[in-house]
XYZ file of C-alpha atoms in Angstrom:
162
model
C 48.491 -9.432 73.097
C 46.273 -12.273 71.768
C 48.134 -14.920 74.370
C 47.901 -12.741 77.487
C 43.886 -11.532 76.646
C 43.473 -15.814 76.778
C 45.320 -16.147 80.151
C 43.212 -13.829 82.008
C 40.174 -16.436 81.097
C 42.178 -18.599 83.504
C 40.066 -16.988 86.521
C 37.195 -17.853 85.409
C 37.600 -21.487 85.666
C 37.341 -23.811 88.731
C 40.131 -25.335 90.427
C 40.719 -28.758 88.785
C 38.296 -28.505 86.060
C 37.889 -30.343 82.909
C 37.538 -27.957 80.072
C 37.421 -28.285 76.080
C 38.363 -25.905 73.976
C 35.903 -25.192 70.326
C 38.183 -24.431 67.370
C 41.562 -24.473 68.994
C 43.512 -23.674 65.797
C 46.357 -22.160 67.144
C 46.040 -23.194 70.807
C 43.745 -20.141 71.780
C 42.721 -20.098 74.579
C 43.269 -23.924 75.050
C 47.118 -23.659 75.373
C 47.416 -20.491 77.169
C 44.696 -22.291 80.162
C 47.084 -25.148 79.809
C 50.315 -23.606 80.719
C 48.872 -20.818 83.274
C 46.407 -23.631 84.736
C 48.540 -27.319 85.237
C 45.444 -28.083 87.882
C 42.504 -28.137 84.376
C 42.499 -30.864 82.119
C 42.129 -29.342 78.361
C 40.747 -31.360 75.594
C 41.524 -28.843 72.425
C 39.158 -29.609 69.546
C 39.979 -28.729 65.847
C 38.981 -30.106 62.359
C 41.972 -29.121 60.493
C 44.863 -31.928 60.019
C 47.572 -29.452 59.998
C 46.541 -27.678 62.926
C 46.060 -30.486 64.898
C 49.234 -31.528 63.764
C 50.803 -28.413 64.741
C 48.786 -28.617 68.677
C 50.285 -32.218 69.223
C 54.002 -30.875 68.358
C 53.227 -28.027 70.926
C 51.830 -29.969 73.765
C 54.454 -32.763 73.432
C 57.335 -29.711 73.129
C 55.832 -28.069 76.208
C 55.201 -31.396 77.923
C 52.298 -30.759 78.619
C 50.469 -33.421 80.395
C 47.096 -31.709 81.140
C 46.699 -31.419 77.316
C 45.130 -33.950 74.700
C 44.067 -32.661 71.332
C 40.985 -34.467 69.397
C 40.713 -33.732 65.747
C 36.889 -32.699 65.252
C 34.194 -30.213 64.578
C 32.834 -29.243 67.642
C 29.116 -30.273 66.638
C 30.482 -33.788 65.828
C 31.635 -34.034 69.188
C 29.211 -35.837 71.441
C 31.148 -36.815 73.751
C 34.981 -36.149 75.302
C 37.349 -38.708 75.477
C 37.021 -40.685 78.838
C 33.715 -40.022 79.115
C 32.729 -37.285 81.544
C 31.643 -33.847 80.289
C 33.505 -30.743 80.683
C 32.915 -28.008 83.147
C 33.684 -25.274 80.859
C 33.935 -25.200 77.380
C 35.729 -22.069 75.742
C 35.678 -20.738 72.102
C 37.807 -17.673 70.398
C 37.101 -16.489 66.925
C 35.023 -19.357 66.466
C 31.452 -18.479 64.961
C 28.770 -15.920 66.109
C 27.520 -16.591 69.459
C 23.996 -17.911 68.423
C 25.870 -20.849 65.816
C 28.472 -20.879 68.777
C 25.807 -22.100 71.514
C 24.516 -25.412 69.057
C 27.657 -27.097 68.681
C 29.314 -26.089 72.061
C 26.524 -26.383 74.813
C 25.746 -29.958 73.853
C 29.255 -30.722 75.026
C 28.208 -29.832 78.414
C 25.277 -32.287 78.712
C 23.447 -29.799 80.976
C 25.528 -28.662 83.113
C 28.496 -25.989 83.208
C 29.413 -23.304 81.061
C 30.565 -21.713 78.065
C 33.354 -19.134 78.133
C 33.075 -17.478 74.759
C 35.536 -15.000 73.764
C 34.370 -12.201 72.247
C 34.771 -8.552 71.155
C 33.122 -5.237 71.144
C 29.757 -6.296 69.789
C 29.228 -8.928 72.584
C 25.584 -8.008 74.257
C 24.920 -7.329 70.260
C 25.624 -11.390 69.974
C 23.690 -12.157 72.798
C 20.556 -10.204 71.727
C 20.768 -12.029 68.126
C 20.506 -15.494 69.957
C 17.603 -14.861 72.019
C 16.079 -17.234 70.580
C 18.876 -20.195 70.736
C 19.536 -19.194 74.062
C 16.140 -20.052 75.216
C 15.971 -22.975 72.893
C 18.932 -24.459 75.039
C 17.425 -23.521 78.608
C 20.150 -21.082 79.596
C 20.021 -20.123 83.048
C 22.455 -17.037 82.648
C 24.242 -14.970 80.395
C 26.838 -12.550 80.884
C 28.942 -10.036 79.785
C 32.393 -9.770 81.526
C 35.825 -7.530 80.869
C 38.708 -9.214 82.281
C 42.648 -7.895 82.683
C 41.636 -4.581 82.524
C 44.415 -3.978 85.282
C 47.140 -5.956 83.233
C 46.097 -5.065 79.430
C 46.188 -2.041 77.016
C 42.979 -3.848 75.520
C 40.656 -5.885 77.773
C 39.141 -9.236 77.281
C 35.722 -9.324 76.675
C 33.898 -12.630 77.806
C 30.232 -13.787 77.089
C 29.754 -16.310 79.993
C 26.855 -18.563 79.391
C 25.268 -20.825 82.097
C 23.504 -24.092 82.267
């Protein structure tokens, strides 16, 4: 359930984009964009040694060439290997959307977006980071259900917009 309610997020993201992915731990939705979407190059971002050691066994079993992993916290992150700044940035089960938006929009040095996955309580999330939202010059927030033709459960995306 978990892997399929990531691949949907796939449509969301331009052709040939460069995308990093907040809090990877177990590849979601990083590895799931990976395999559905050769065309993006994912950076996958995670703090914890294992995990990271665990993403680098995956992406090398998968051979998967889009793929590098970077072992960080997202707010140390000021910039992605190579230089140039991601089009999308995506985040599952990472933090609350208004601690979410000051370590992940920084990433995108103003410009492109933030694909956060979220549940139920999304527009709640958004409404408790007015003021972070405003602080970081947001142009447009969304709510979006995705895969609600292909899943039991759909996925629920906050979509935020430089």
């Amino acid at each position: 359930r978990h892997v399929l309610n990531c691949a949907v997020v796939e449509a969301l993201i331009p052709q040939d984009a460069r995308v990093a992915d907040v809090g990877s731990g177990a590849g979601l939705p990083g590895l799931c964009l990976a395999i559905a979407r050769p065309d993006l190059e994912l950076t996958l971002i995670e703090p914890l040694e294992r995990r990271v050691t665990w993403l680098n066994e995956i992406v090398q079993d998968l051979q998967l060439e889009n793929v590098q992993v970077l072992r960080a916290r997202g707010e140390q992150v000021e910039e992605l290997p190579g230089g140039s700044a991601p089009a999308v940035v995506t985040a599952r089960a990472v933090s609350a959307l208004g601690g979410l938006l000051d370590f992940t929009l920084p990433l995108l040095q103003g410009s492109g977006e933030l694909l956060a996955l979220k549940g139920r309580s999304a527009q709640q999330e958004i409404d408790k980071a007015r003021k972070q939202l405003k602080r970081h010059r947001v142009a447009q927030t969304e709510v979006l259900t995705l895969g609600s033709e292909l899943l039991e459960e759909p996925t629920t995306v906050v979509r935020v917009v430089l």
